XYZ file of C-alpha atoms in Angstrom:
729
model
C 7.390 -19.040 31.423
C 4.402 -16.980 32.409
C 4.053 -14.729 29.364
C 1.331 -15.150 26.744
C 4.022 -15.761 24.163
C 5.364 -18.846 25.894
C 1.848 -20.129 26.419
C 0.945 -19.947 22.731
C 4.315 -21.392 21.686
C 3.752 -24.389 23.937
C 0.216 -24.779 22.589
C 1.491 -24.714 19.000
C 4.198 -27.278 19.703
C 1.646 -29.621 21.282
C -0.334 -29.986 18.054
C -0.365 -33.399 16.446
C -1.216 -34.284 12.863
C -4.991 -34.278 12.405
C -6.591 -37.402 10.924
C -7.725 -37.061 7.308
C -10.905 -38.614 5.981
C -9.342 -40.409 3.028
C -11.897 -41.662 0.469
C -11.945 -45.393 -0.081
C -11.901 -44.862 -3.857
C -8.963 -43.879 -5.997
C -8.812 -40.186 -7.084
C -10.304 -40.903 -10.511
C -13.493 -42.104 -8.800
C -14.169 -38.858 -6.917
C -12.368 -36.342 -9.125
C -14.782 -33.509 -10.090
C -17.493 -35.131 -7.958
C -18.751 -31.648 -7.039
C -18.508 -30.200 -10.574
C -21.257 -29.900 -13.191
C -18.867 -30.997 -15.930
C -19.674 -32.520 -19.292
C -20.229 -35.953 -17.798
C -22.849 -34.550 -15.383
C -24.330 -32.373 -18.134
C -24.791 -35.424 -20.346
C -26.530 -37.220 -17.469
C -28.849 -34.396 -16.345
C -29.582 -32.476 -19.556
C -31.744 -33.474 -22.519
C -29.522 -34.575 -25.395
C -30.513 -31.642 -27.611
C -29.754 -29.241 -24.765
C -26.409 -30.899 -24.087
C -25.358 -30.810 -27.750
C -26.388 -27.174 -28.180
C -24.635 -26.087 -24.970
C -21.381 -27.868 -25.838
C -21.448 -26.353 -29.329
C -21.919 -22.884 -27.802
C -18.988 -23.458 -25.448
C -16.723 -24.717 -28.237
C -17.687 -21.946 -30.665
C -17.681 -19.230 -27.978
C -21.187 -17.986 -28.782
C -24.103 -16.923 -26.553
C -27.004 -19.216 -25.717
C -30.740 -18.639 -26.091
C -33.099 -18.077 -23.164
C -34.901 -21.350 -23.886
C -31.589 -23.210 -23.752
C -30.741 -21.452 -20.479
C -34.058 -22.584 -18.975
C -33.353 -26.189 -19.929
C -29.798 -26.048 -18.556
C -31.008 -24.409 -15.332
C -33.515 -27.187 -14.722
C -30.899 -29.901 -15.167
C -28.306 -28.020 -13.123
C -30.810 -27.534 -10.293
C -31.700 -31.249 -10.209
C -28.013 -32.193 -10.094
C -27.281 -29.649 -7.361
C -30.198 -30.720 -5.172
C -29.348 -34.398 -5.704
C -25.906 -33.568 -4.323
C -27.115 -31.734 -1.234
C -27.141 -28.115 -2.417
C -29.772 -25.831 -0.872
C -28.607 -22.503 -2.301
C -27.087 -21.090 -5.469
C -24.812 -18.129 -6.053
C -23.141 -16.211 -8.847
C -19.422 -16.571 -8.056
C -17.345 -13.691 -9.413
C -13.951 -11.996 -9.103
C -14.195 -8.345 -7.992
C -11.140 -6.074 -8.022
C -9.987 -7.305 -4.610
C -7.866 -10.319 -5.721
C -10.500 -12.501 -4.044
C -13.945 -13.841 -4.912
C -17.483 -12.786 -4.029
C -20.826 -14.525 -3.725
C -24.415 -13.872 -2.591
C -26.455 -16.979 -1.732
C -30.117 -17.494 -2.646
C -32.219 -20.516 -1.735
C -33.885 -22.692 -4.380
C -37.346 -21.591 -3.247
C -40.257 -19.532 -4.572
C -43.881 -19.111 -3.383
C -46.196 -21.823 -4.643
C -49.300 -19.611 -4.354
C -50.785 -21.876 -1.708
C -48.921 -20.678 1.353
C -45.946 -22.913 0.759
C -42.812 -22.929 -1.391
C -41.450 -24.856 -4.346
C -37.859 -25.420 -5.424
C -37.288 -23.372 -8.533
C -34.318 -22.217 -10.608
C -34.924 -20.633 -14.008
C -32.698 -19.743 -16.923
C -33.112 -16.088 -15.997
C -31.639 -16.728 -12.541
C -28.868 -18.841 -14.020
C -27.814 -16.337 -16.658
C -28.004 -13.056 -14.750
C -28.147 -11.603 -11.233
C -27.851 -8.143 -9.746
C -25.219 -7.685 -7.002
C -24.383 -4.253 -5.582
C -21.950 -2.514 -7.948
C -21.168 0.413 -5.668
C -19.845 -1.532 -2.681
C -17.072 -3.250 -4.610
C -13.950 -1.399 -5.807
C -14.992 0.386 -8.992
C -12.624 3.335 -9.405
C -15.432 5.885 -9.449
C -17.490 4.216 -12.190
C -20.375 3.763 -9.736
C -21.489 6.237 -7.078
C -22.866 5.056 -3.750
C -26.391 5.889 -4.913
C -25.827 4.031 -8.211
C -25.852 0.504 -6.911
C -26.971 -1.561 -9.860
C -24.541 -4.008 -11.437
C -24.894 -7.347 -13.170
C -23.264 -10.747 -12.942
C -23.604 -12.966 -16.003
C -22.933 -16.696 -16.405
C -19.619 -17.766 -17.961
C -20.682 -20.914 -19.803
C -17.058 -21.932 -20.416
C -16.315 -22.530 -16.715
C -18.352 -25.316 -15.090
C -20.523 -24.737 -12.025
C -19.546 -26.497 -8.799
C -20.927 -27.184 -5.328
C -19.062 -25.793 -2.339
C -20.363 -26.163 1.225
C -23.896 -26.936 0.065
C -24.096 -24.045 -2.404
C -24.213 -24.259 -6.197
C -21.536 -21.812 -7.402
C -21.952 -20.452 -10.930
C -18.822 -18.723 -12.336
C -19.802 -15.323 -13.718
C -18.507 -12.028 -14.986
C -19.351 -8.800 -13.114
C -20.147 -5.552 -14.929
C -21.635 -2.180 -14.058
C -25.122 -1.061 -15.070
C -23.492 0.969 -17.838
C -21.502 -2.014 -19.135
C -17.968 -1.455 -17.801
C -16.191 -4.468 -16.322
C -15.807 -4.444 -12.540
C -13.994 -7.758 -12.297
C -11.029 -9.725 -13.597
C -12.900 -12.401 -15.551
C -14.514 -10.062 -18.082
C -11.263 -8.567 -19.449
C -9.548 -11.947 -19.190
C -12.182 -13.519 -21.431
C -11.830 -10.579 -23.828
C -8.042 -11.035 -23.920
C -8.337 -14.791 -24.444
C -10.787 -14.229 -27.286
C -8.414 -11.694 -28.834
C -5.361 -13.946 -28.661
C -7.449 -16.824 -30.030
C -8.387 -14.807 -33.109
C -4.937 -13.302 -33.654
C -2.921 -16.478 -33.051
C -5.303 -18.536 -35.179
C -4.679 -16.250 -38.174
C -0.924 -16.656 -37.785
C -1.141 -20.407 -37.095
C -3.049 -20.821 -40.362
C 0.084 -19.767 -42.230
C 1.392 -23.184 -41.202
C -1.809 -25.240 -40.844
C -4.919 -23.946 -42.656
C -7.122 -26.361 -40.683
C -6.619 -24.557 -37.357
C -9.898 -23.155 -36.025
C -8.908 -21.963 -32.559
C -5.838 -21.260 -30.454
C -6.212 -21.643 -26.727
C -4.198 -20.052 -23.978
C -3.049 -22.454 -21.262
C -1.945 -21.726 -17.710
C -0.172 -23.810 -15.119
C 0.235 -21.902 -11.870
C 2.583 -22.810 -9.039
C 1.064 -21.644 -5.758
C 3.634 -20.935 -3.047
C 2.476 -20.337 0.520
C 3.540 -20.349 4.156
C 1.921 -22.247 7.021
C 1.950 -20.893 10.560
C 0.524 -22.457 13.708
C -2.836 -20.881 14.419
C -1.980 -20.117 18.041
C 1.196 -18.267 17.045
C -0.664 -16.473 14.268
C -3.287 -15.226 16.729
C -0.526 -13.845 18.978
C 0.863 -11.705 16.136
C -1.496 -8.762 15.439
C 0.575 -7.841 12.390
C 0.009 -11.264 10.799
C -3.695 -11.180 11.609
C -4.293 -7.688 10.216
C -1.751 -7.386 7.388
C -0.688 -10.915 6.455
C 2.984 -10.211 7.155
C 5.309 -9.590 10.091
C 5.980 -5.882 10.410
C 8.832 -6.624 12.810
C 10.955 -9.567 13.836
C 14.652 -10.267 13.884
C 15.714 -13.114 11.639
C 16.265 -16.488 13.232
C 19.853 -17.664 13.705
C 18.875 -20.577 11.483
C 16.543 -19.919 8.602
C 17.125 -21.134 5.024
C 20.902 -20.773 4.821
C 21.528 -24.537 5.066
C 19.101 -25.139 2.183
C 17.823 -28.163 4.075
C 14.114 -27.426 3.769
C 13.830 -27.339 -0.032
C 12.350 -30.628 -1.287
C 12.960 -32.064 2.188
C 10.771 -34.520 4.055
C 7.344 -32.965 4.632
C 6.406 -32.692 8.338
C 3.592 -35.085 9.268
C 1.202 -32.271 10.270
C 1.826 -30.491 6.966
C 1.469 -33.693 4.970
C -1.900 -34.324 6.622
C -2.984 -30.810 5.615
C -1.691 -31.300 2.060
C -3.520 -34.602 1.655
C -6.757 -33.123 2.976
C -6.391 -30.136 0.635
C -5.624 -32.393 -2.326
C -8.731 -34.503 -1.742
C -10.973 -31.442 -1.453
C -9.354 -29.898 -4.548
C -9.854 -33.067 -6.589
C -13.543 -33.205 -5.645
C -13.857 -29.708 -7.093
C -12.074 -30.676 -10.300
C -8.827 -28.863 -9.471
C -6.089 -31.135 -10.895
C -3.624 -30.686 -8.020
C -0.567 -32.776 -8.878
C 2.666 -31.569 -7.259
C 3.419 -30.706 -3.630
C 6.741 -30.057 -1.926
C 8.693 -28.044 0.592
C 9.882 -24.723 -0.793
C 13.187 -23.029 0.034
C 12.181 -21.078 3.147
C 11.187 -22.840 6.377
C 7.411 -23.313 6.650
C 7.095 -22.524 2.934
C 5.426 -24.979 0.569
C 4.110 -25.253 -2.970
C 1.168 -26.814 -4.763
C 0.963 -27.037 -8.552
C -1.741 -28.501 -10.825
C -1.800 -29.944 -14.323
C -2.053 -27.246 -17.015
C -5.569 -26.119 -17.984
C -7.207 -23.576 -20.269
C -6.349 -20.182 -18.774
C -9.842 -19.066 -17.748
C -10.587 -22.353 -15.981
C -7.098 -22.471 -14.449
C -7.620 -19.020 -13.000
C -10.996 -19.977 -11.540
C -9.378 -23.027 -9.990
C -6.548 -21.002 -8.463
C -8.946 -18.565 -6.805
C -11.043 -21.459 -5.558
C -7.951 -23.196 -4.226
C -6.786 -20.121 -2.298
C -10.135 -20.010 -0.528
C -10.048 -23.763 0.037
C -6.525 -23.616 1.484
C -7.592 -21.250 4.251
C -10.550 -23.413 5.218
C -8.617 -26.695 5.237
C -5.652 -25.165 7.084
C -7.838 -24.204 10.046
C -8.969 -27.816 10.358
C -5.311 -28.632 10.984
C -4.633 -25.743 13.397
C -2.718 -23.813 10.739
C -3.138 -20.475 9.045
C -2.127 -20.047 5.403
C -0.081 -16.956 4.561
C -0.383 -15.899 0.923
C 1.372 -12.572 1.423
C 4.330 -12.271 -0.938
C 6.780 -11.457 1.869
C 5.437 -12.473 5.279
C 8.927 -12.833 6.780
C 11.942 -10.609 6.166
C 15.284 -12.135 5.194
C 13.961 -15.350 3.630
C 12.228 -16.271 0.388
C 8.934 -14.657 -0.419
C 6.079 -16.448 -2.154
C 5.250 -16.158 -5.834
C 2.727 -17.754 -8.111
C 4.720 -18.639 -11.205
C 2.403 -18.495 -14.220
C 3.485 -21.069 -16.793
C 1.818 -19.855 -19.972
C 1.521 -21.422 -23.399
C -0.571 -21.354 -26.555
C -1.888 -24.399 -28.394
C -4.079 -25.061 -31.418
C -7.262 -27.096 -31.475
C -5.294 -29.599 -33.560
C -2.975 -30.423 -30.685
C 0.060 -28.306 -31.574
C 1.870 -26.408 -28.816
C 3.021 -23.217 -30.496
C 6.031 -22.692 -28.201
C 7.361 -26.218 -28.691
C 10.026 -27.081 -31.287
C 8.666 -29.276 -34.076
C 9.798 -32.268 -36.073
C 10.342 -30.538 -39.394
C 11.366 -27.197 -40.845
C 7.800 -25.916 -41.229
C 6.892 -26.658 -37.627
C 10.105 -25.062 -36.447
C 9.439 -21.922 -38.454
C 6.083 -21.784 -36.672
C 7.862 -22.239 -33.329
C 10.312 -19.409 -33.923
C 7.523 -17.195 -35.322
C 5.560 -17.345 -32.100
C 8.638 -17.084 -29.879
C 9.804 -13.926 -31.637
C 6.348 -12.346 -31.566
C 6.068 -12.969 -27.834
C 9.460 -11.350 -27.321
C 8.370 -8.356 -29.391
C 5.161 -8.005 -27.375
C 6.968 -8.242 -24.042
C 9.551 -5.707 -25.215
C 6.927 -3.215 -26.377
C 4.857 -3.570 -23.219
C 7.506 -4.379 -20.583
C 6.312 -1.525 -18.346
C 2.697 -2.700 -18.598
C 3.602 -6.297 -17.767
C 5.483 -5.090 -14.695
C 2.439 -3.047 -13.688
C 0.257 -6.147 -14.113
C 2.124 -7.989 -11.345
C 2.809 -5.019 -9.056
C 1.033 -4.510 -5.739
C 1.672 -3.177 -2.258
C 2.476 -6.732 -1.183
C 4.472 -8.023 -4.168
C 6.818 -5.024 -4.134
C 8.355 -6.424 -0.911
C 9.240 -9.674 -2.699
C 10.607 -8.566 -6.069
C 14.385 -8.540 -6.258
C 14.915 -10.334 -2.937
C 15.747 -13.924 -1.978
C 15.417 -15.656 -5.357
C 12.455 -13.541 -6.515
C 12.906 -11.896 -9.926
C 13.764 -8.182 -10.025
C 11.340 -5.360 -10.822
C 12.659 -5.184 -14.383
C 10.954 -7.275 -17.048
C 13.369 -9.262 -19.205
C 13.192 -12.577 -21.065
C 15.464 -15.558 -20.503
C 15.599 -17.881 -23.518
C 18.466 -20.254 -22.836
C 21.467 -20.868 -25.042
C 19.802 -22.896 -27.799
C 17.077 -20.361 -28.573
C 19.515 -17.462 -28.098
C 21.806 -18.949 -30.752
C 18.845 -19.402 -33.059
C 17.819 -15.765 -32.619
C 21.360 -14.652 -33.384
C 21.318 -16.655 -36.619
C 18.020 -15.118 -37.608
C 19.121 -11.578 -36.752
C 22.356 -11.843 -38.705
C 20.858 -13.348 -41.823
C 21.730 -11.516 -45.027
C 19.351 -10.403 -47.763
C 20.742 -13.232 -49.913
C 19.768 -15.755 -47.238
C 16.226 -14.458 -47.273
C 16.033 -14.333 -51.040
C 17.283 -17.908 -51.352
C 14.920 -19.382 -48.770
C 12.216 -20.460 -51.215
C 14.717 -22.485 -53.270
C 15.697 -24.721 -50.397
C 13.907 -27.808 -49.211
C 14.628 -27.010 -45.580
C 14.682 -23.656 -43.869
C 17.978 -21.769 -43.986
C 19.593 -19.644 -41.259
C 20.241 -22.734 -39.182
C 16.510 -23.329 -38.680
C 16.867 -26.873 -39.929
C 18.847 -27.629 -36.772
C 15.911 -26.789 -34.466
C 14.701 -30.430 -34.384
C 17.783 -31.055 -32.227
C 16.413 -28.555 -29.693
C 14.820 -30.752 -27.061
C 11.838 -29.518 -25.061
C 13.960 -28.997 -21.946
C 17.170 -28.017 -23.721
C 17.444 -24.843 -21.681
C 18.625 -24.024 -18.184
C 16.418 -22.242 -15.637
C 17.153 -18.721 -14.446
C 15.603 -17.904 -11.094
C 16.442 -14.228 -11.484
C 14.446 -13.890 -14.716
C 10.861 -12.639 -14.395
C 9.844 -14.113 -17.770
C 11.683 -17.249 -18.798
C 11.336 -19.652 -21.711
C 11.327 -23.131 -20.180
C 11.078 -25.525 -23.085
C 7.530 -25.357 -24.469
C 6.130 -22.466 -22.449
C 7.028 -19.194 -20.806
C 7.183 -18.926 -17.035
C 6.012 -15.522 -15.776
C 7.768 -15.751 -12.414
C 7.048 -12.239 -11.179
C 3.375 -12.875 -10.339
C 2.712 -12.642 -6.602
C 1.354 -15.375 -4.365
C -1.828 -13.536 -3.374
C -2.591 -12.143 -6.835
C -5.413 -12.980 -9.183
C -3.585 -14.593 -12.133
C -5.992 -12.852 -14.496
C -4.305 -9.496 -13.944
C -1.047 -10.729 -15.489
C -2.654 -13.120 -17.963
C -5.004 -10.582 -19.519
C -2.164 -8.099 -20.044
C 0.140 -10.741 -21.524
C -2.437 -12.340 -23.818
C -3.692 -8.945 -25.005
C -0.161 -7.696 -25.751
C 0.694 -10.873 -27.665
C -2.614 -10.737 -29.551
C -1.920 -7.171 -30.645
C 1.582 -8.077 -31.807
C 0.341 -11.148 -33.718
C -2.316 -9.039 -35.426
C 0.342 -6.615 -36.627
C 2.548 -9.491 -37.744
C -0.323 -11.101 -39.660
C -1.100 -7.846 -41.474
C 2.561 -7.365 -42.433
C 3.062 -10.933 -43.678
C -0.242 -10.879 -45.574
C 0.816 -7.709 -47.370
C 4.031 -9.410 -48.484
C 2.122 -12.474 -49.681
C -0.224 -10.284 -51.685
C 2.849 -8.663 -53.224
C 3.970 -12.069 -54.497
C 6.520 -13.193 -51.889
C 6.732 -16.826 -50.812
C 5.361 -17.649 -47.353
C 8.690 -18.584 -45.723
C 10.385 -15.567 -47.259
C 7.643 -13.219 -46.055
C 7.641 -14.628 -42.534
C 11.402 -14.486 -42.108
C 11.521 -10.969 -43.535
C 9.112 -9.824 -40.818
C 10.754 -11.827 -38.036
C 14.226 -10.431 -38.603
C 13.470 -6.807 -37.599
C 11.401 -8.029 -34.653
C 14.416 -9.926 -33.323
C 16.515 -6.780 -33.577
C 13.839 -4.529 -32.061
C 13.243 -6.830 -29.097
C 16.899 -7.571 -28.399
C 16.821 -5.216 -25.407
C 14.378 -7.476 -23.559
C 16.602 -10.563 -23.992
C 18.833 -11.154 -20.975
C 20.119 -14.525 -19.791
C 22.402 -13.267 -17.009
C 22.084 -12.434 -13.320
C 19.054 -10.216 -12.805
C 20.164 -9.352 -9.251
C 23.375 -7.659 -10.271
C 23.776 -3.888 -10.101
C 25.339 -4.080 -13.562
C 22.067 -5.430 -14.987
C 20.063 -2.565 -13.472
C 22.391 -0.104 -15.161
C 22.367 -2.062 -18.424
C 18.555 -2.366 -18.391
C 18.248 1.400 -18.053
C 20.623 1.872 -20.990
C 18.505 -0.538 -23.030
C 15.427 1.566 -22.370
C 13.607 -0.975 -20.199
C 11.318 0.273 -17.461
C 13.316 0.402 -14.205
C 10.806 2.246 -12.010
C 10.574 0.787 -8.482
C 7.779 2.889 -6.956
C 4.595 0.813 -7.161
C 2.236 3.811 -7.517
C 4.292 5.142 -10.429
C 4.589 1.695 -12.015
C 0.780 1.653 -12.315
C 1.071 4.641 -14.695
C 1.971 2.167 -17.439
C -1.698 1.185 -17.734
C -2.518 4.698 -18.903
C 0.372 5.172 -21.317
C -0.655 5.848 -24.899
C 0.779 2.486 -25.993
C -1.263 0.584 -23.391
C -4.509 2.468 -23.958
C -4.262 1.982 -27.719
C -3.312 -1.694 -27.442
C -6.193 -2.514 -25.093
C -8.593 -0.614 -27.353
C -7.403 -2.450 -30.481
C -7.807 -5.836 -28.797
C -11.155 -4.915 -27.236
C -9.975 -5.780 -23.717
C -10.387 -2.410 -21.968
C -11.831 0.966 -22.762
C -9.921 4.010 -21.558
C -12.610 4.596 -18.918
C -12.136 1.068 -17.573
C -8.362 1.532 -17.439
C -8.692 4.827 -15.595
C -11.086 3.252 -13.116
C -8.804 0.289 -12.499
C -5.851 2.525 -11.855
C -7.903 4.455 -9.325
C -8.560 1.117 -7.612
C -4.890 0.123 -7.743
C -3.722 3.396 -6.210
C -6.464 3.254 -3.593
C -5.667 -0.357 -2.669
C -1.964 0.450 -2.389
C -2.711 3.366 -0.057
C -5.110 1.383 2.107
C -2.762 -1.563 2.541
C 0.165 0.653 3.540
C -2.173 2.676 5.746
C -3.301 -0.437 7.608
C 0.294 -1.580 8.041
C 1.302 1.841 9.368
C -1.533 1.853 11.883
C -0.728 -1.653 13.076
C 2.983 -0.886 13.331
C 2.287 2.309 15.256
C 0.038 0.449 17.678
C 2.579 -2.333 18.223
C 5.433 0.122 18.659
C 3.650 2.395 21.140
C 1.522 -0.126 23.048
C 3.652 -3.278 22.956
C 7.326 -2.731 22.212
C 8.069 0.599 23.898
C 6.358 -0.359 27.219
C 8.162 -3.714 27.362
C 11.561 -2.239 26.477
C 11.016 0.595 28.949
C 10.109 -1.860 31.700
C 13.189 -3.932 30.985
C 15.341 -0.813 30.987
C 13.850 0.141 34.362
C 14.784 -3.287 35.701
C 18.347 -2.727 34.508
C 18.432 0.731 36.096
C 17.158 -0.714 39.390
C 19.815 -3.417 39.166
C 22.547 -0.834 38.531
C 21.496 1.232 41.547
C 21.497 -1.826 43.817
C 24.856 -3.079 42.544
C 26.446 0.336 43.064
C 25.113 0.375 46.620
C 26.492 -3.119 47.165
C 29.818 -2.450 45.416
C 30.681 1.242 45.771
C 33.606 2.849 43.982
C 35.597 1.543 41.034
C 34.584 -2.095 41.427
C 30.893 -1.235 41.288
C 31.401 0.892 38.194
C 33.122 -2.014 36.456
C 30.329 -4.442 37.409
C 27.545 -2.235 36.056
C 29.376 -1.034 32.933
C 27.657 -3.548 30.631
C 24.215 -2.772 32.048
C 24.828 0.944 31.657
C 25.821 0.420 28.028
C 22.658 -1.649 27.429
C 20.510 0.998 29.134
C 21.986 3.644 26.871
C 21.451 1.566 23.725
C 17.858 0.756 24.657
C 17.223 4.435 25.277
C 18.644 5.365 21.881
C 16.489 2.779 20.102
C 13.387 3.881 21.999
C 14.015 7.505 21.156
C 14.305 6.727 17.431
C 11.252 4.449 17.467
C 9.129 7.124 19.125
C 10.383 9.886 16.820
C 9.919 7.805 13.663
C 6.467 6.660 14.775
C 5.448 10.301 15.196
C 6.933 11.087 11.777
C 5.048 8.173 10.225
C 1.758 9.267 11.783
C 2.235 12.867 10.650
C 3.126 11.717 7.129
C 0.018 9.549 7.039
C -2.218 12.404 8.151
C -0.712 14.710 5.568
C -1.102 12.127 2.804
C -4.739 11.534 3.753
C -5.520 15.151 2.921
C -4.535 14.610 -0.730
C -7.532 14.219 -3.069
C -5.768 12.544 -5.993
C -5.555 8.788 -5.443
C -2.326 8.657 -7.430
C -0.631 11.456 -5.515
C -1.863 10.022 -2.219
C -0.383 6.618 -3.067
C 2.915 8.251 -4.026
C 2.929 10.172 -0.731
C 2.400 6.933 1.185
C 5.221 5.275 -0.759
C 7.645 8.184 -0.380
C 6.805 9.465 3.103
C 5.065 6.732 5.114
C 6.978 3.604 4.097
C 10.510 4.922 4.898
C 9.853 5.591 8.630
C 8.149 2.193 8.861
C 11.397 0.572 7.746
C 13.403 2.564 10.294
C 10.970 1.646 13.088
C 11.260 -2.026 12.205
C 15.050 -1.927 12.144
C 15.263 -0.513 15.669
C 12.546 -2.787 17.080
C 14.457 -5.768 15.699
C 17.565 -4.525 17.513
C 15.584 -4.306 20.750
C 14.349 -7.874 20.277
C 17.943 -9.062 20.761
C 18.438 -6.913 23.866
C 15.233 -7.235 25.894
C 14.761 -10.201 28.227
C 13.416 -13.109 26.139
C 10.650 -13.838 28.663
C 9.392 -10.270 28.442
C 9.240 -9.992 24.649
C 5.505 -9.869 23.841
C 5.391 -11.361 20.322
C 6.317 -14.824 19.019
C 9.749 -14.641 17.390
C 10.874 -15.892 13.997
C 12.558 -18.942 15.513
C 9.154 -19.910 16.944
C 7.042 -18.972 13.933
C 9.141 -20.619 11.249
C 9.694 -24.185 12.379
C 6.620 -26.418 12.521
C 6.906 -29.126 15.145
């Protein structure tokens, strides 16, 4: 066992569980210890400042400069008391990650020394470089100015000795260059729209909040094995590798006993997450070997998204302490489950009512079905946009494979809600006319109280499933920023609710009763959105054909899927809700096409390097050994007997040669296709060229390398294999 591969495998298998510094206190004692939450605000801010800031947060209004100065002083004292030496505006550029620039709490004192200072001006606004982040052409290289501005609704926190202040990021000319800005716009829009509709049922409602509970799936790989796989290091996924004889087919990993090394990592991560106010609650083994999941308690969507991005960064740091690397790629290993980030989404009023939960009386249940139907209508109208919101160069490998939902957006409701929708759709005019005369609600709505919160099955093949009191957007990818999907969904629903409110209000002004007006508007929506409702097997070929007949978007090319952002329906909807201007949408699509191209380009370069400099030389050397063996055996056993002895080796030599020939030819084809695509000026057309002409030879190259892996001497194979990567010891 002299090869590097065996050395790193042995090193990985020697790892023991690392000790974890477990706090002596219970979690409630150190939860949010590093967060400037309301408890810390009350302690460090003057009472008038605290009251005014909380009122601004609750009412979603800007704060004055004098208030910012007072908050900054208290925040600085808290940060320094807790060991912080620097501060940063923490924002979410269009990279699916986060960004930060650190400044020390120091200014000249005029006497040759320094003083610790942090003003409201520094708290509220900073000026990072707006040209060096993805901007879709909004900023030229020589136009560097951009601004980050404090998001008062998301609390500051201390990470590694730095005070992190959640902010938005915009260009000098005002366009958003991040995910938080449009997310906040979408959340504000759905608040206003849903509040108007909720007031049909409860006039005291002042706000409707969007809630998010994400389920973060991820893989762990031993750091030594990770370092020996250039494809994992540079792309986050294995570009080659034959499946292990045993992978997930026995279904023995799902919810199984957590390996001690992994449990130590999970505990360490949980403690660090709790200190930062991330309410991590659930952890378990996922279906694939080495795959795991962490899920928190639901939170307001903006804060939940901040916490998810913070957690992804935290996971990588904690994993290295335990000699692991975290893989957040949606499909790091072929042939087994990929990783998603299921977004459990709901709406709730400031009076404690969950709008997607069945109620206790007819009025509450009419509210429930009103919001359910409007969500279905929004998802139907914008199904192509919602698919575009979760699409990426990485997630396209996962969708439609190994329990991941397909690349067709449909809604699963479960039998109880489906029956209710059928009743509503088939109601007659007499039913509607008679509604105001009845104490309860007709059309079977009075039976909804019997619909329990979890009175619905789960459909793993559905990308958007109703799961009792929320919708689970299962198509979101593991590495994605949740905001991309959440802003599209909340904006689409807000637009639909606005239209619904206008229509119902017009009926009320014409003299109709409230229940009659609502049901009259719901009934056509149920019929119009029927195409999006599908409770069957999303993997079946029959569904793909049926979805196309229903008029749902069935495009599978990621670059073309992004076109949905620029459709007339999307542009108009985002304009009406105030979430995006057309210029911002065009810029974001430029970024999406560019990012797709660059990720495939990197993968193609890495695959070409591995094929030419690793696989072909090793396979050629092994073939030469076989040829040498054949020659010697024929010399030793001349004639017919020798021919029989070497027949198997000759067959292997021929097969290796055939695989090598195809690998070399396809690698050349891939390189030529890449060079040709790089000459295209249009980012969209370039991305399409990469999808159509570069990706196909990559798949062929992989297929033949994986065949060679089973033929070449195990000791000679240069890369750790799936059977070594996927089973933590």
